[in-house]
XYZ file of C-alpha atoms in Angstrom:
625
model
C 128.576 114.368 97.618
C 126.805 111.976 99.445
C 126.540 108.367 98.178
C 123.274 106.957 98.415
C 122.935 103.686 98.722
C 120.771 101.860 95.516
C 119.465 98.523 96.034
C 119.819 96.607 93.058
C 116.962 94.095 92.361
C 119.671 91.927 89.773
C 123.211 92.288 89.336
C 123.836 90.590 86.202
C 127.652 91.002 85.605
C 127.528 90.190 81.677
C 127.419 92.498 79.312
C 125.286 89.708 76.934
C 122.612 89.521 79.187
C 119.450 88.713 77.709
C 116.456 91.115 78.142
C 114.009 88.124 78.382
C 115.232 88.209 81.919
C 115.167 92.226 81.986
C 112.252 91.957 84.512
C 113.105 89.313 86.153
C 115.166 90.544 89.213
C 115.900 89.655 92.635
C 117.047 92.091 95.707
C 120.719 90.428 96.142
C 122.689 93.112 97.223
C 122.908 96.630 97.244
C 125.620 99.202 96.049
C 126.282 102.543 96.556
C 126.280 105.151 94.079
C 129.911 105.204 93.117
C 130.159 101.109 92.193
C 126.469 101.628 90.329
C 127.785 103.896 87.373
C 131.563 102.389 87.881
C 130.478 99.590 85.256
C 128.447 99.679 82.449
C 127.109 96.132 82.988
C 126.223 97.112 87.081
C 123.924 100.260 85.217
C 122.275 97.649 83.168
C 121.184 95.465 86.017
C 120.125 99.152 87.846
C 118.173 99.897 84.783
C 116.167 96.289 85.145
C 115.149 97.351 88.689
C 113.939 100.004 87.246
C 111.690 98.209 84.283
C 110.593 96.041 87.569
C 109.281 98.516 89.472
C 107.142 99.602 86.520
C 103.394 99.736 87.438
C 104.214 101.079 91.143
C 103.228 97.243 91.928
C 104.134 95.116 94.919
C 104.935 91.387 95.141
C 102.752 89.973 91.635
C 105.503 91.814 89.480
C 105.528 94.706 87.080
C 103.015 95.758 84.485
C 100.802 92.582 82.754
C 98.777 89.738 84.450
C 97.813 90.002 87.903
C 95.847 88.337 90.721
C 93.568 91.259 90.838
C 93.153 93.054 87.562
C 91.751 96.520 86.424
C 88.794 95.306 84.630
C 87.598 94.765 88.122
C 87.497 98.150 88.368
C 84.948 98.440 85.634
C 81.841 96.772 84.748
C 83.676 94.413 82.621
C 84.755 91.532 85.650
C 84.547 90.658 89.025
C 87.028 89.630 91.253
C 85.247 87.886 93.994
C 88.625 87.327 96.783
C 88.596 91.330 97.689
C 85.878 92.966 96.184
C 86.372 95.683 98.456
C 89.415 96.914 97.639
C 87.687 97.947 94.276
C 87.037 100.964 95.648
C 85.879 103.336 92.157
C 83.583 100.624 91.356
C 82.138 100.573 95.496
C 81.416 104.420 95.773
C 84.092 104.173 98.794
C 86.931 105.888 97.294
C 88.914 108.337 99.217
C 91.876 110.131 100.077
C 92.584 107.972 102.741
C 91.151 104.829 101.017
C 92.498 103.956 97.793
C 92.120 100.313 97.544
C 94.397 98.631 95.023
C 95.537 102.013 94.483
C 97.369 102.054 98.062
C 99.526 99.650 100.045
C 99.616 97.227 102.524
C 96.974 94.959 100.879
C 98.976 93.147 98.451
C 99.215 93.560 94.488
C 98.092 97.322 94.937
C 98.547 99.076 91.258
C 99.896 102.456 90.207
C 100.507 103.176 94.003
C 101.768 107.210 94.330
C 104.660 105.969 96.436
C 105.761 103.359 94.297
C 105.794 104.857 91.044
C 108.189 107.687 93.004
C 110.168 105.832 94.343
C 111.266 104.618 90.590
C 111.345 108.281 89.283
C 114.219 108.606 91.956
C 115.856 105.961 90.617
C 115.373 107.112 86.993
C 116.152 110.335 87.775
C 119.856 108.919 89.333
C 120.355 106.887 86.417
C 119.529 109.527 84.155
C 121.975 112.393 85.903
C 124.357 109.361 86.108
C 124.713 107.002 83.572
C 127.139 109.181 81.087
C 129.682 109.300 83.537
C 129.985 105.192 83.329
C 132.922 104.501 81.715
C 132.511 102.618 78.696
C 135.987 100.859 76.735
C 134.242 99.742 73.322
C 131.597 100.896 70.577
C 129.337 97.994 71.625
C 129.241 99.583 75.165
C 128.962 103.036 74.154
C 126.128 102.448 72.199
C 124.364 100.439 75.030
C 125.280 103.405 77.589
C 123.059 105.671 75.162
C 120.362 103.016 74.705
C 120.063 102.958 78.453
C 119.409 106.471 79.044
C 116.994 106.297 76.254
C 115.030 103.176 78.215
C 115.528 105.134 81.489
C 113.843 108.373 79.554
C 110.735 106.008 78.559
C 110.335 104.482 81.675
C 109.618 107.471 83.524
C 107.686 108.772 81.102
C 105.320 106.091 81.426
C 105.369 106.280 84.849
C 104.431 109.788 84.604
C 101.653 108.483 82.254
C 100.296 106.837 84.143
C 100.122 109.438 87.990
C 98.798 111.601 84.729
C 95.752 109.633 84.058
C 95.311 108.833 87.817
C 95.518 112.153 89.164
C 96.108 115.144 86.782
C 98.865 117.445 87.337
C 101.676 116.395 89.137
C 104.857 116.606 90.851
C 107.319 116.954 88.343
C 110.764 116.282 89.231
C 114.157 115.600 86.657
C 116.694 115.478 89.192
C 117.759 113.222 91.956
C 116.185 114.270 95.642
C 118.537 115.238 97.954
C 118.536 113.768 101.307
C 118.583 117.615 102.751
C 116.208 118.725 100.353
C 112.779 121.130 101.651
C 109.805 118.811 100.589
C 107.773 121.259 101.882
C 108.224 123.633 99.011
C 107.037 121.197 96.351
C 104.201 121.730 94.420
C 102.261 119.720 91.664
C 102.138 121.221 88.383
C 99.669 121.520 86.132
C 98.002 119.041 84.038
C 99.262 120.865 80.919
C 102.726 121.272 82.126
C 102.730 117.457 83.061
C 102.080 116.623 80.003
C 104.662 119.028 78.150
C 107.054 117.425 80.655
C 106.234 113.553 79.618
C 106.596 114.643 75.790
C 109.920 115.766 76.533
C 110.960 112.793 78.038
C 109.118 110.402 75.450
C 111.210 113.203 72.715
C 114.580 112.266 74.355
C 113.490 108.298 74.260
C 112.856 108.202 70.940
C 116.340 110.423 70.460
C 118.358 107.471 72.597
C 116.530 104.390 71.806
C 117.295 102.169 68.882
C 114.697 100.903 66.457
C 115.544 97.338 67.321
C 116.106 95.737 70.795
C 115.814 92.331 72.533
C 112.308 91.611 73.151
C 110.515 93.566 76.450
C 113.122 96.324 76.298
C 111.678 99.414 75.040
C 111.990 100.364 71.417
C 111.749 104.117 69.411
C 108.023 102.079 68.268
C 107.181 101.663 71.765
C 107.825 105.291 73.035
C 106.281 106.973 70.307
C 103.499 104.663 70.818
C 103.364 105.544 74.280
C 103.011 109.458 72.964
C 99.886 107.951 70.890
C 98.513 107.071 74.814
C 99.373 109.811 76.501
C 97.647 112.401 73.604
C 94.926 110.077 73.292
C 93.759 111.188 76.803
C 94.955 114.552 77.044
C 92.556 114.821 73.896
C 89.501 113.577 75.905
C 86.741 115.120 77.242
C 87.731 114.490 80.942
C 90.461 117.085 81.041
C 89.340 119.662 78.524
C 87.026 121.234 81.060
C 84.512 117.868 81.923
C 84.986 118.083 85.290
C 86.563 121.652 87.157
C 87.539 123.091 84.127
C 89.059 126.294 85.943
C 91.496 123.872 87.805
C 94.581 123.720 86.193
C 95.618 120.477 87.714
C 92.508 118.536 85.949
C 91.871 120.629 83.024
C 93.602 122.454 79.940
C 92.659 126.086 79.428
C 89.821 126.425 77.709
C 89.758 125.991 73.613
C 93.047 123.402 73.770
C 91.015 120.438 73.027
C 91.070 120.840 68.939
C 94.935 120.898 69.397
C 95.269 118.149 71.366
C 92.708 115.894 68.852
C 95.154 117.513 66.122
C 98.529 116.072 68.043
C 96.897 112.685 68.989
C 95.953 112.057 65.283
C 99.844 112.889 64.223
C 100.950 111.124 66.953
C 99.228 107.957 65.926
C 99.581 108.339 62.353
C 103.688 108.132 62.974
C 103.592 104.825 63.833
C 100.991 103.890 61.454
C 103.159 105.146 58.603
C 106.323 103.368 59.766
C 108.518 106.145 60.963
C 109.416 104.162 63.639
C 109.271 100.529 62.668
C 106.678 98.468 60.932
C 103.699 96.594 62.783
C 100.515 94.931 61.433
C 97.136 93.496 62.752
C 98.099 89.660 63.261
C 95.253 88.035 60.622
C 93.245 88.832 57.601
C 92.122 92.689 57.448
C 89.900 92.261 54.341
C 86.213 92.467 55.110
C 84.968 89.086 55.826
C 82.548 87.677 53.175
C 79.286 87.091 55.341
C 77.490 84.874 56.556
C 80.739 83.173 58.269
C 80.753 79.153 58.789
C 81.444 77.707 62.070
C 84.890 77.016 61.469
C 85.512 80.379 60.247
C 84.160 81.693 63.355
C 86.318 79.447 65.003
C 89.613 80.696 63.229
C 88.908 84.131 64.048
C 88.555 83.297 67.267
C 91.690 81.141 67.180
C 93.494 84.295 65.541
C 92.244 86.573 67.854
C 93.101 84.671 70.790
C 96.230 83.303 70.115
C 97.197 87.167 69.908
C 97.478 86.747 74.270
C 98.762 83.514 74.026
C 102.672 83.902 72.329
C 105.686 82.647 73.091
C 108.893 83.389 71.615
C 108.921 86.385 69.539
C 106.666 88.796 69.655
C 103.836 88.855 67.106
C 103.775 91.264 64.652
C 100.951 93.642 66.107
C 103.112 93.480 69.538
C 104.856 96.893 70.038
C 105.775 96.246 73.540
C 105.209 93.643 76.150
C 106.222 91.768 79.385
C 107.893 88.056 78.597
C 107.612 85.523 81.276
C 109.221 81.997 81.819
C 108.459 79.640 84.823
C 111.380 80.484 87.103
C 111.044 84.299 86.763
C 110.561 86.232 89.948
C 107.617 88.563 88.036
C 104.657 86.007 87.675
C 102.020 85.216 85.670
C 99.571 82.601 86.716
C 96.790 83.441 84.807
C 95.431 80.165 84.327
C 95.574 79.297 88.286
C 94.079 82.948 88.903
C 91.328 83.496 86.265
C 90.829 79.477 85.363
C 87.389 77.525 86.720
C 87.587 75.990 89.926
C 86.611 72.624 87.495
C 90.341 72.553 86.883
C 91.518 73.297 90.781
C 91.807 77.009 89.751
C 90.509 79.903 91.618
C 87.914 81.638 88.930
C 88.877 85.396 89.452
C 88.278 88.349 87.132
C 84.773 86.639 86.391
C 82.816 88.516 82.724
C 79.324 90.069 83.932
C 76.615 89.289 82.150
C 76.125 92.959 80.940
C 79.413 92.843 79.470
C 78.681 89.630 77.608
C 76.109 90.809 76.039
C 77.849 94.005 74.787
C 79.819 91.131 72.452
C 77.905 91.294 68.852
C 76.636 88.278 66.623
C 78.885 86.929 63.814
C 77.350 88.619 61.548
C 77.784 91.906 62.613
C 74.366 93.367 64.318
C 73.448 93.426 67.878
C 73.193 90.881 70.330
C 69.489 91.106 71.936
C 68.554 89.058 74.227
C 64.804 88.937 74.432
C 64.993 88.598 70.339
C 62.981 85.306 70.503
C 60.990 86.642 73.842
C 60.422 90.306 73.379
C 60.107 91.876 76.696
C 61.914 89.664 79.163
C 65.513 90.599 79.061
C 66.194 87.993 82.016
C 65.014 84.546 80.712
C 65.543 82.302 77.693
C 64.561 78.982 77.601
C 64.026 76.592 74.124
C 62.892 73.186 73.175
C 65.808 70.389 71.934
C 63.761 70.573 67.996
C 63.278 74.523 68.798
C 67.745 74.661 69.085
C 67.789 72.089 66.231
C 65.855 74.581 63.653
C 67.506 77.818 65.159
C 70.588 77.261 67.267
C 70.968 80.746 67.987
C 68.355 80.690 70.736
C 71.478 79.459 73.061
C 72.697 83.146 73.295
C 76.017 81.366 73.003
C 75.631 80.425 69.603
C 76.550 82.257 66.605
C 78.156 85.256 68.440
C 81.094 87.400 67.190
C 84.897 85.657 66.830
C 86.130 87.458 69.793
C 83.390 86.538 72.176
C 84.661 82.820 71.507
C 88.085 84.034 71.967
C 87.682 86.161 75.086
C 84.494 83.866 77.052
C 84.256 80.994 78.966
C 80.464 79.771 79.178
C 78.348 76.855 79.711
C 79.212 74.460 76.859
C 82.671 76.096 75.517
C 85.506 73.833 74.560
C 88.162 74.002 77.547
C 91.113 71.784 78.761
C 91.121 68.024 79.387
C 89.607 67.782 82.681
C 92.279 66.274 86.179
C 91.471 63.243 87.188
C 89.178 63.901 89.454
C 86.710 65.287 87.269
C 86.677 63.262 84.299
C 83.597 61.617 85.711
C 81.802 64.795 86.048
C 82.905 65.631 82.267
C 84.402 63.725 80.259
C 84.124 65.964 77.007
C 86.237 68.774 78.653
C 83.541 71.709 78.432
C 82.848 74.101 80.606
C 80.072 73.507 83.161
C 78.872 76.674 84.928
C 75.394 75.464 84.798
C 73.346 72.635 86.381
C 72.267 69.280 84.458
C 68.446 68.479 85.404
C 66.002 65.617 85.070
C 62.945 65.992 83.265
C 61.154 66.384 86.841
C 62.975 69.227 87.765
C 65.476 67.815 89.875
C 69.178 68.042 90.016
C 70.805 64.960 88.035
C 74.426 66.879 88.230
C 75.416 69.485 89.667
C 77.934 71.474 86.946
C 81.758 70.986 87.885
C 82.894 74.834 86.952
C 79.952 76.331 89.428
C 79.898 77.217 92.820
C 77.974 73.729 93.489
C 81.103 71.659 91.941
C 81.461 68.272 93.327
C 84.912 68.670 93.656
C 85.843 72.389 94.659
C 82.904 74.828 95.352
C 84.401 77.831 96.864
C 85.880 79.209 93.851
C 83.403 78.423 91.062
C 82.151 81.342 89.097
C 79.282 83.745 90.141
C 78.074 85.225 87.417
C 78.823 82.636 85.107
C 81.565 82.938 83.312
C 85.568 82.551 83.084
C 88.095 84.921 81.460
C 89.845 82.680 78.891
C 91.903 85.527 77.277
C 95.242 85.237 78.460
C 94.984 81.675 79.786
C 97.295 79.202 77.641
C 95.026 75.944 77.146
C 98.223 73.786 77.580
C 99.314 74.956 80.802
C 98.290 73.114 83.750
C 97.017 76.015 86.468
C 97.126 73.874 89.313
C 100.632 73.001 89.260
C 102.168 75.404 86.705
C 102.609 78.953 85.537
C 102.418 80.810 82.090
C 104.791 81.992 80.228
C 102.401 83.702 77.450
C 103.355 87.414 77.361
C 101.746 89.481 78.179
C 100.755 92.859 75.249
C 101.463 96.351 77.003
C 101.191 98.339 73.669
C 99.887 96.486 70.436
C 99.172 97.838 66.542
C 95.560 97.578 67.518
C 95.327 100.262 70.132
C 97.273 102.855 67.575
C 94.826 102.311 65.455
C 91.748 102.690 67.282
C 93.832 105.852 68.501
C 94.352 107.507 65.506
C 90.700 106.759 64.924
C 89.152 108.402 68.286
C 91.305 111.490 66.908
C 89.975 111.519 63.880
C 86.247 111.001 64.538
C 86.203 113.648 67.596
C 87.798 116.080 65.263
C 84.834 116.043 62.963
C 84.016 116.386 58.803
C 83.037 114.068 56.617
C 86.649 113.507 55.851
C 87.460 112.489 59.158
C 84.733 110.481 60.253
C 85.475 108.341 56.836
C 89.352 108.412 57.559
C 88.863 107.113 61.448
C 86.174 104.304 59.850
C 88.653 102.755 57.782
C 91.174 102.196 60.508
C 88.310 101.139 62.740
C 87.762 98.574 60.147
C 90.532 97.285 60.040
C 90.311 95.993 63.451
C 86.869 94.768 63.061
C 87.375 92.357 59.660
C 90.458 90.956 61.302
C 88.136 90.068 63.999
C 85.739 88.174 61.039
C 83.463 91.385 61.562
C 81.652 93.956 59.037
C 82.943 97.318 58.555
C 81.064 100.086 60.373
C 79.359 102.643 58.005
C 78.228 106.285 58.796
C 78.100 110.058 58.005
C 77.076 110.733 61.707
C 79.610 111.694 64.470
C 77.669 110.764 67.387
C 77.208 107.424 65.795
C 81.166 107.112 64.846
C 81.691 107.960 68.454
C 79.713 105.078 69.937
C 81.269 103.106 67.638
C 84.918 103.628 67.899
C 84.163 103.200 71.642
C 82.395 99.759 71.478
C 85.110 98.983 69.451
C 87.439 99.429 72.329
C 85.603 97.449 74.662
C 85.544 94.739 73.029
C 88.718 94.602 71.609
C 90.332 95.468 74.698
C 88.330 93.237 76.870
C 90.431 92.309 79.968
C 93.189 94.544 79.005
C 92.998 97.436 81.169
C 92.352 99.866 78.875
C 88.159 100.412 79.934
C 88.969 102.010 83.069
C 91.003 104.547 81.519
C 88.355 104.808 78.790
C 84.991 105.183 80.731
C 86.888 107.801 83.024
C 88.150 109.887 80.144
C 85.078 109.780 78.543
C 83.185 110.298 81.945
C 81.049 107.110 81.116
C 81.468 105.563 84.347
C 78.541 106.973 85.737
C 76.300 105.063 83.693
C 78.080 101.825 84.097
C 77.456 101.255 87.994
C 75.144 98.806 87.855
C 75.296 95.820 90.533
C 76.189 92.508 88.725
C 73.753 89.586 89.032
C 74.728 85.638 87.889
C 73.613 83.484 84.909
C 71.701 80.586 86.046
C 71.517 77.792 83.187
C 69.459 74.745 83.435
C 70.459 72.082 81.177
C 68.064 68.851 80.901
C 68.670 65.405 79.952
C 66.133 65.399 77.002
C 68.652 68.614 75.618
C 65.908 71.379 76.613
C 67.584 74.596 77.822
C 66.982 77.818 79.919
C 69.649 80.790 80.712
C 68.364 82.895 83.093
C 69.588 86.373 84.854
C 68.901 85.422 88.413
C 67.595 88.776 90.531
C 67.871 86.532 93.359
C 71.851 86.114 92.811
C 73.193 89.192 93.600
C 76.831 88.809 92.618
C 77.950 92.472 93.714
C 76.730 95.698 94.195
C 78.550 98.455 92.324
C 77.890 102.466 93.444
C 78.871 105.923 91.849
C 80.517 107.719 94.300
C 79.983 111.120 92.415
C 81.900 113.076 89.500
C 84.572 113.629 91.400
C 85.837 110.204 91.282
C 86.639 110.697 87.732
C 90.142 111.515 89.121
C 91.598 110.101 92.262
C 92.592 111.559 95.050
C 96.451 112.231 96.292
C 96.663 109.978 98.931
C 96.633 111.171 102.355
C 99.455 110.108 103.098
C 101.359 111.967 101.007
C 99.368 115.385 101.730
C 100.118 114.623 105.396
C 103.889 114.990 104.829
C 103.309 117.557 102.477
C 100.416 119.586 103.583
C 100.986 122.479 100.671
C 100.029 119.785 98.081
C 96.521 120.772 96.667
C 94.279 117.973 96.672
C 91.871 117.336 94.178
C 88.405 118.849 93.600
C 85.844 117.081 95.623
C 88.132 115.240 98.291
């Protein structure tokens, strides 16, 4: 037999090892197959590599915060340091050009060679690990429990190439060095799926129903069966785009089964089989109108949701832990924090997405409400904001906008030194301060005119504050917030989808009350409606909001086959604010902040890489490439 040599990213030689340092591994030496499985501590440490390599990510880490972000990759953000390599979003996408989804750039995501490069290792640890000797209960028990982690680990993995691509390659066994690549084939979409249930079936078998925090639990792989259902079940593969392909689509009339086994799927977890979770905050429906400080405590709630340390929350099924000396990072107050604090302002909200956030009271946000017709300017008079403070679009808007928004005026972080004299009551400034004449008194120290650092300010306005920790320091330190893979909230809005797509009155009012809950913890009213069409829009502006950031919206507008509609080029907010307290937000056409093209149906799935059909020409590439 030969015996392949495994390099092992930590070698952690004690059998107490903490799994807050799971992902936190280093290449320190490598071992061949025989010392690997020779020790049941050495096939921990093998097993960490593994949960590093999650995400098919390069140098930022695993799964969770990153530089460059998938929101970017939707309408929701902009990341202004390599726009280009947002490729779905740039109507450049291509076998051949991938962009984040490729290598050699830097933090690329979900790369194909990545992600299969861990299934090999999975695959050895799974054909392996029972032969590890073991000499007490204790490490019997964790010799199961770390078959049952490998088992979920690749069956995200295979999630994930899933929702990229469609069918697959599908592969349980180690590759042998002599083995005839040019034989393989990918398998259907329906078959890929089959195979990922199996695998999530053998998890839940293996796993326990408590670990250590950010190793995966029974909760977290059946809730991982609640994501992968949730998309089969979507109108992309059930015959939106090619439905006679077999890699992209289910065979016709499989979609009402697949609704069926992402409601049961969901509706596990809900009911406990596997462990009990609940919303973090209130669930009862808010008593309206809200006061400013109970906006604020939603908001608080809501946000502080992104921002835990310690143990995990109680709507936290399974997550990524960081500390400062870890080797995976999370800077996401240096990376997404205003250049007003020495921080580079990526992953910037458009102003389309802003305005998808409701008011407090429940109803839609409309701009031109006070100037019917112009949907690019506001301005108003110091008494006008006095009578009706709502007329700063900023005011009176939903808990989570508060929570998930940085904008001229919002609360923020005592200022450095060096611009306490620009703003000394530590709020943002992403507009300009003007004299009554019209000139510039100030320019504001969070825009791209900052008196101190200009190259990074924002430009379309806005920050992301969700996952930034208010007491970290960006400039000179990292967070160590975890980061939420798989929370309550998403099986809920899950098991909602399901239910509303399925159809009947019974259904639609079933999915509504789940959907509710989400909304009154967020200090919102519940949704009412006999209509499915209207269910439907609002079970998915439920997930946009509450998801904001998250990642979830690019698998969303792609399984819904939204994206089309969402390609609109982003333009910035420019705010005047004058020294008498007179105001005026406007969209500036002038501003162009990027310019976003549909590259055709077609991109609704990506592309194998070329790479990979160059080595293997028999692959079939997907329609339209």
């Amino acid at each position: 037999m030969k015996k392949n040599v495994f390099y092992i990213l930590s070698i952690i030689l004690l059998s107490g090892t903490s799994c807050t340092d799971v992902l936190d591994q280093k290449a320190v030496d490598s071992f061949n197959e025989e010392v690997v499985f020779s020790d049941i501590n050495i096939a921990k440490a093998y097993l960490g590599s593994c949960y590093r390599r999650m995400g098919g990510s390069g140098d930022d880490g695993v799964l969770g915060m990153h530089r460059d972000m998938l929101g970017s990759m939707t309408e929701h953000t902009y990341a202004p340091f390599r726009p280009g390599s947002y490729v779905f979003v740039k109507g450049t996408q291509r076998a051949d050009n991938l962009g984040f989804f490729t290598a050699n750039i830097g933090g690329e995501w979900l790369y194909w060679k990545n992600l299969y490069a861990n299934i090999q290792n999975l695959n050895t640890l799974i054909a392996k690990v029972d032969d590890t000797p073991v000499a007490t209960t204790t490490q019997e028990v964790l010799r199961t429990q770390i078959k049952g982690e490998a088992y979920f680990i690749r069956a995200f993995t295979y999630t994930e190439l899933l929702q990229l691509h469609g069918g697959v390659i599908l592969n349980d066994k180690p590759f042998e060095l002599n083995q005839d690549f040019l034989s393989i084939k990918r398998s259907s979409i329906a078959d890929t799926k089959d195979f990922i249930l199996a695998d999530i079936a053998h998890a839940i078998e293996f796993l326990p129903e408590t670990v250590e925090q950010g190793r995966a639990s029974r909760a977290a792989a059946a809730a991982l069966k609640s994501r992968l259902l949730n998309f089969c079940a979507s109108t992309l593969p059930n015959g939106g785009y090619e439905p006679d392909n077999e890699l992209v689509s289910f065979p016709a009339g499989s979609r009402k089964a697949l609704l069926e086994a992402a409601r049961d799927a969901a509706k596990e977890v809900i009911d406990g089989k596997y462990g009990t979770f609940a919303l973090v905050g209130n669930t009862s429906e808010p008593a309206l109108p809200l006061t400013e400080t109970q906006i604020l405590e939603y908001a608080d709630n809501y946000f502080n949701i992104f921002n835990q340390h310690g143990a995990w929350n109680s709507e936290t099924i399974w997550g990524i832990q960081y500390a400062q000396t870890d080797s995976k990072i999370n800077n996401a107050n240096r990376w997404n924090g205003p250049n007003g604090y020495h921080n580079s302002g990526n992953s910037q909200p458009s102003e389309q997405s802003v305005r998808e956030f409701e008011m407090a009271d429940g109803s839609k946000f409309v701009w031109d409400a006070a100037n019917s017709g112009n949907d690019t300017l506001r301005t108003a008079k110091t008494a006008q904001l006095a009578a009706n403070p709502v007329l700063n679009p900023y005011n009176g808007r939903e808990p989570r906008f508060y929570g998930t928004i940085l904008f001229h005026g919002a609360p923020w972080q005592e200022r450095p030194a060096d611009a306490k004299a620009f703003d000394p009551y530590n709020k943002i400034q992403t507009g300009h301060f003007y004299n009554l004449d019209g000139t510039v008194k100030q320019f504001g120290v969070d825009s791209r005119n900052s008196d101190i650092e200009d190259w990074n300010g924002t430009w379309t306005g806005y920050y992301l504050k969700k996952f930034m920790d208010p007491a970290v320091v960006g400039q000179y330190y990292r967070n160590t917030n975890h980061w939420v893979e798989i929370r309550y909230a998403e099986i809920l809005l899950n098991y909602a989808e399901a239910l509303i797509e399925l159809g009947g009155n019974d259904n639609i009012q079933e999915g509504l009350r789940h959907l509710n809950l989400v909304r009154n913890r967020a200090g919102l009213p519940g949704r009412v409606t006999t209509d499915q069409t209207e269910a439907r829009a609002f079970v998915r502006h439920e997930r946009n909001i509450e998801f904001f950031g998250e990642g979830h919206h690019f698998w969303d507008i792609r399984r819904w086959q939204t994206a089309s509609k969402l390609m609109f080029s982003f333009y910035g907010m420019k705010i005047k604010e004058f020294v008498n307290g007179d105001m005026e937000w406007k969209l500036d056409y002038n501003n162009k902040v990027d310019d976003r093209l549909w590259g055709g149906d077609h991109y609704y799935w990506l592309p194998i890489p070329q790479e990979e059909i160059n080595k293997a020409p028999q692959l079939q590439q997907n329609p339209g490439y």
